[in-house]
Tab-separated table of C-alpha atoms in Angstrom:
chain	number	residue	atom	x	y	z
Y	5	UNK	CA	182.192	220.028	-32.974
Y	6	UNK	CA	180.320	216.357	-33.541
Y	7	UNK	CA	177.877	216.086	-30.789
Y	8	UNK	CA	177.332	212.718	-31.460
Y	9	UNK	CA	181.035	211.152	-31.158
Y	10	UNK	CA	181.280	213.088	-27.833
Y	11	UNK	CA	178.109	211.542	-26.556
Y	12	UNK	CA	179.389	207.930	-27.815
Y	13	UNK	CA	182.533	208.722	-25.691
Y	14	UNK	CA	180.842	209.394	-23.092
Y	15	UNK	CA	178.574	206.618	-23.082
Y	16	UNK	CA	181.916	204.184	-23.117
Y	17	UNK	CA	182.990	205.376	-19.548
Y	18	UNK	CA	179.311	205.391	-17.900
Y	19	UNK	CA	178.415	201.812	-18.414
Y	20	UNK	CA	175.079	201.720	-17.222
Y	21	UNK	CA	171.529	199.796	-18.395
Y	22	UNK	CA	170.281	202.681	-19.980
Y	23	UNK	CA	172.813	203.796	-22.108
Y	24	UNK	CA	173.078	199.957	-23.285
Y	25	UNK	CA	169.371	200.792	-24.354
Y	26	UNK	CA	170.568	203.595	-26.482
Y	27	UNK	CA	173.338	202.216	-28.986
Y	28	UNK	CA	175.388	204.452	-30.706
Y	29	UNK	CA	173.799	204.936	-34.149
Y	30	UNK	CA	170.270	205.437	-31.902
Y	31	UNK	CA	171.623	208.437	-30.330
Y	32	UNK	CA	172.555	210.443	-33.176
Y	33	UNK	CA	168.214	210.906	-33.307
Y	34	UNK	CA	168.215	212.169	-29.736
Y	35	UNK	CA	168.068	215.787	-29.783
Y	36	UNK	CA	170.795	217.444	-27.827
Y	37	UNK	CA	168.583	218.588	-25.251
Y	38	UNK	CA	167.025	214.958	-24.885
Y	39	UNK	CA	170.859	213.526	-24.295
Y	40	UNK	CA	171.979	216.682	-22.183
Y	41	UNK	CA	169.013	215.376	-19.697
Y	42	UNK	CA	169.634	212.156	-20.083
Y	43	UNK	CA	173.797	212.447	-19.573
Y	44	UNK	CA	172.974	214.847	-16.427
Y	45	UNK	CA	170.839	211.616	-15.201
Y	46	UNK	CA	173.465	209.717	-15.010
Y	47	UNK	CA	176.064	212.006	-13.577
Y	48	UNK	CA	173.841	212.186	-10.747
Y	49	UNK	CA	173.763	208.533	-10.078
Y	50	UNK	CA	177.693	208.458	-10.540
Y	51	UNK	CA	177.934	211.387	-7.680
Y	52	UNK	CA	175.450	208.946	-5.671
Y	53	UNK	CA	177.444	205.962	-6.213
Y	54	UNK	CA	181.258	208.138	-5.594
Y	55	UNK	CA	179.754	209.390	-2.306
Y	56	UNK	CA	178.506	205.935	-0.868
Y	57	UNK	CA	182.455	204.591	-2.025
Y	58	UNK	CA	184.095	207.556	-0.130
Y	59	UNK	CA	181.853	206.958	2.657
Y	60	UNK	CA	182.523	203.094	2.634
Y	61	UNK	CA	186.419	203.667	2.368
Y	62	UNK	CA	186.423	206.285	5.185
Y	63	UNK	CA	184.880	203.192	7.752
Y	64	UNK	CA	188.087	201.172	6.890
Y	65	UNK	CA	190.477	200.338	9.741
Y	66	UNK	CA	193.901	202.196	8.534
Y	67	UNK	CA	195.873	198.735	8.022
Y	68	UNK	CA	192.798	198.000	4.978
Y	69	UNK	CA	193.295	201.573	3.427
Y	70	UNK	CA	197.103	201.600	3.208
Y	71	UNK	CA	196.820	197.912	1.133
Y	72	UNK	CA	197.551	198.463	-2.341
Y	73	UNK	CA	195.658	200.285	-4.957
Y	74	UNK	CA	191.969	200.967	-4.075
Y	75	UNK	CA	189.304	199.962	-6.522
Y	76	UNK	CA	188.491	202.152	-9.671
Y	77	UNK	CA	186.958	205.365	-8.856
Y	78	UNK	CA	183.955	204.459	-10.874
Y	79	UNK	CA	182.943	201.352	-10.602
Y	80	UNK	CA	180.270	199.200	-13.174
Y	81	UNK	CA	176.511	199.172	-12.283
Y	82	UNK	CA	175.258	195.450	-12.117
Y	83	UNK	CA	171.915	194.286	-12.005
Y	84	UNK	CA	172.834	191.427	-10.545
Y	85	UNK	CA	174.572	193.235	-7.440
Y	86	UNK	CA	170.800	194.846	-6.694
Y	87	UNK	CA	169.314	191.641	-7.166
Y	88	UNK	CA	172.150	190.302	-4.083
Y	89	UNK	CA	170.793	193.219	-2.144
Y	90	UNK	CA	167.489	191.682	-2.426
Y	91	UNK	CA	168.335	188.416	-1.982
Y	92	UNK	CA	170.767	189.239	1.245
Y	93	UNK	CA	167.684	191.529	2.573
Y	94	UNK	CA	165.161	188.312	2.505
Y	95	UNK	CA	167.486	185.887	3.918
Y	96	UNK	CA	167.862	188.686	6.621
Y	97	UNK	CA	164.458	188.847	7.113
Y	98	UNK	CA	164.170	184.660	6.767
Y	99	UNK	CA	166.856	184.662	9.839
Y	100	UNK	CA	165.340	187.077	11.943
Y	101	UNK	CA	162.312	185.092	11.874
Y	102	UNK	CA	163.885	181.650	12.508
Y	103	UNK	CA	165.333	182.990	15.608
Y	104	UNK	CA	162.841	184.424	16.983
Y	105	UNK	CA	160.587	181.364	16.424
Y	106	UNK	CA	163.511	179.708	18.043
Y	107	UNK	CA	163.122	181.918	20.826
Y	108	UNK	CA	159.923	181.189	21.468
Y	109	UNK	CA	160.125	177.356	20.912
Y	110	UNK	CA	162.566	177.750	24.042
Y	111	UNK	CA	160.154	179.294	26.211
Y	112	UNK	CA	157.480	177.252	25.333
Y	113	UNK	CA	159.870	174.400	26.548
Y	114	UNK	CA	161.004	176.203	29.721
Y	115	UNK	CA	157.006	176.575	30.711
Y	116	UNK	CA	156.568	172.816	30.019
Y	117	UNK	CA	159.785	171.928	32.236
Y	118	UNK	CA	162.384	171.221	29.914
Y	119	UNK	CA	165.499	173.451	29.368
Y	120	UNK	CA	166.805	173.844	25.958
Y	121	UNK	CA	170.118	172.983	27.198
Y	122	UNK	CA	169.482	169.459	27.970
Y	123	UNK	CA	170.652	166.721	25.197
Y	124	UNK	CA	168.166	164.333	24.155
Y	125	UNK	CA	170.803	162.331	22.902
Y	126	UNK	CA	170.747	158.710	23.444
Y	127	UNK	CA	173.973	158.258	25.150
Y	128	UNK	CA	173.436	161.500	27.328
Y	129	UNK	CA	169.790	159.516	28.264
Y	130	UNK	CA	171.079	156.489	29.094
Y	131	UNK	CA	173.162	154.977	31.455
Y	132	UNK	CA	176.100	151.828	30.767
Y	133	UNK	CA	175.217	151.563	26.930
Y	134	UNK	CA	177.117	148.599	26.447
Y	135	UNK	CA	175.247	146.552	28.976
Y	136	UNK	CA	171.697	144.278	27.797
Y	137	UNK	CA	169.836	142.593	29.543
Y	138	UNK	CA	169.697	138.658	29.565
Y	139	UNK	CA	167.772	137.147	27.170
Y	140	UNK	CA	164.347	136.284	28.583
Y	141	UNK	CA	164.856	138.480	31.550
Y	142	UNK	CA	162.056	140.015	33.247
Y	143	UNK	CA	162.126	142.987	35.205
Y	144	UNK	CA	160.415	142.370	38.232
Y	145	UNK	CA	157.423	144.298	39.929
Y	146	UNK	CA	158.896	147.134	42.098
Y	147	UNK	CA	157.490	149.328	44.824
Y	148	UNK	CA	156.830	152.452	43.685
Y	149	UNK	CA	158.404	155.906	45.195
Y	150	UNK	CA	156.845	159.029	44.359
Y	151	UNK	CA	158.924	160.971	46.259
Y	152	UNK	CA	156.978	161.051	49.673
Y	153	UNK	CA	157.956	158.487	52.777
Y	154	UNK	CA	161.502	156.818	53.401
Y	155	UNK	CA	164.204	157.050	50.536
Y	156	UNK	CA	166.834	154.884	52.433
Y	157	UNK	CA	163.373	152.547	53.323
Y	158	UNK	CA	162.339	152.416	49.440
Y	159	UNK	CA	166.447	151.483	48.512
Y	160	UNK	CA	166.669	148.256	50.566
Y	161	UNK	CA	163.328	146.958	48.791
Y	162	UNK	CA	164.460	147.905	45.712
Y	163	UNK	CA	167.601	146.014	46.268
Y	164	UNK	CA	165.619	142.954	47.238
Y	165	UNK	CA	163.592	143.298	43.776
Y	166	UNK	CA	167.251	143.700	42.180
Y	167	UNK	CA	168.565	140.118	43.402
Y	168	UNK	CA	168.007	138.234	40.503
Y	169	UNK	CA	170.933	140.485	38.803
Y	170	UNK	CA	173.047	139.061	41.129
Y	171	UNK	CA	176.381	141.698	41.848
Y	172	UNK	CA	175.941	143.316	38.365
Y	173	UNK	CA	175.663	146.777	39.010
Y	174	UNK	CA	175.413	148.205	35.819
Y	175	UNK	CA	171.881	146.357	35.424
Y	176	UNK	CA	171.219	147.310	38.883
Y	177	UNK	CA	171.119	151.504	38.311
Y	178	UNK	CA	169.678	150.861	34.961
Y	179	UNK	CA	166.663	149.029	36.641
Y	180	UNK	CA	166.457	151.496	39.652
Y	181	UNK	CA	163.681	154.387	37.556
Y	182	UNK	CA	161.570	151.499	37.358
Y	183	UNK	CA	161.016	151.622	41.285
Y	184	UNK	CA	160.099	155.355	40.666
Y	185	UNK	CA	156.779	157.512	39.432
Y	186	UNK	CA	155.788	160.676	40.148
Y	187	UNK	CA	157.512	163.391	41.540
Y	188	UNK	CA	160.317	160.992	41.858
Y	189	UNK	CA	160.596	160.158	37.916
Y	190	UNK	CA	160.625	163.479	37.202
Y	191	UNK	CA	163.625	164.522	39.477
Y	192	UNK	CA	165.258	161.125	38.311
Y	193	UNK	CA	164.659	162.484	34.739
Y	194	UNK	CA	166.459	165.632	35.501
Y	195	UNK	CA	169.805	164.535	36.488
Y	196	UNK	CA	173.188	163.635	34.739
Y	197	UNK	CA	173.123	160.050	34.769
Y	198	UNK	CA	176.555	159.615	33.298
Y	199	UNK	CA	178.183	160.682	36.799
Y	200	UNK	CA	176.892	157.461	38.460
Y	201	UNK	CA	179.497	154.909	37.749
Y	202	UNK	CA	178.730	152.769	40.896
Y	203	UNK	CA	175.452	151.585	42.563
Y	204	UNK	CA	176.543	153.967	45.831
Y	205	UNK	CA	176.995	157.199	43.541
Y	206	UNK	CA	172.819	156.695	42.735
Y	207	UNK	CA	172.139	155.607	46.385
Y	208	UNK	CA	173.802	158.538	47.831
Y	209	UNK	CA	172.526	161.366	45.640
Y	210	UNK	CA	168.952	159.454	45.834
Y	211	UNK	CA	169.076	159.753	50.155
Y	212	UNK	CA	170.420	163.012	50.097
Y	213	UNK	CA	168.051	164.353	48.040
Y	214	UNK	CA	164.951	163.268	50.200
Y	215	UNK	CA	166.233	163.015	53.282
Y	216	UNK	CA	164.566	166.058	54.470
Y	217	UNK	CA	161.168	164.514	53.560
Y	218	UNK	CA	162.635	161.364	56.386
Y	219	UNK	CA	163.794	164.739	58.706
Y	220	UNK	CA	160.005	166.007	58.231
Y	221	UNK	CA	158.766	162.575	59.239
Y	222	UNK	CA	160.135	161.983	62.225
Y	223	UNK	CA	159.779	165.477	63.631
Y	224	UNK	CA	156.021	165.230	62.787
Y	225	UNK	CA	156.118	161.318	64.562
Y	226	UNK	CA	157.964	163.253	67.532
Y	227	UNK	CA	155.244	165.832	67.722
Y	228	UNK	CA	152.174	163.592	67.729
Y	229	UNK	CA	153.969	161.738	70.441
Y	230	UNK	CA	154.611	164.605	72.744
Y	231	UNK	CA	150.580	165.716	72.038
Y	232	UNK	CA	149.513	162.294	73.089
Y	233	UNK	CA	151.620	162.507	75.891
Y	234	UNK	CA	150.402	165.834	76.996
Y	235	UNK	CA	146.578	164.928	76.601
Y	236	UNK	CA	147.022	161.744	78.932
């Protein structure tokens, strides 16, 4: 029995990097025991591949298993396959880190009062993009409203300042934020300005939001008057 011929034939169906490193001419120089040990090691590797292959095929949906012939039972070992697995593992780690970093950034934005779902695009932040101020137009000095006081009175004062723009409702809306400061300006910045197509839309939203300040102020005045009458 020519053991060298059988060994070479076996290596043809077991294409591993170890067999490639020992061409048929060099296999003949190995002792029978060394060749047997080497073959048993490769058989163990193939058995592991077969077990993995069978486990993966059982997890496939029935319709996938029924379509056409399955791949050969003994797939060719490829060093690049393991390189790809390593790269995939590295990419998963990077994706996980990036996802966690994004989550932390969103939390930090929330602490700072900025919702991550808010858009910072100019089209979303600015009203009436097509409207431009006339060359040489000077923005008037507005009385600043911080959120306390009578919002209706503030609207009246602001309208007096905007008389120079005439009936241009778009410019009125664009310049109204110049009259706000502090908490009032913060409230304005969080509004969806695209929903205000007219001055009335803006004015009604503004007055409704700060109406409770007026009611509280009136109640305080009434209480003060009642107290002053009771002491007379």
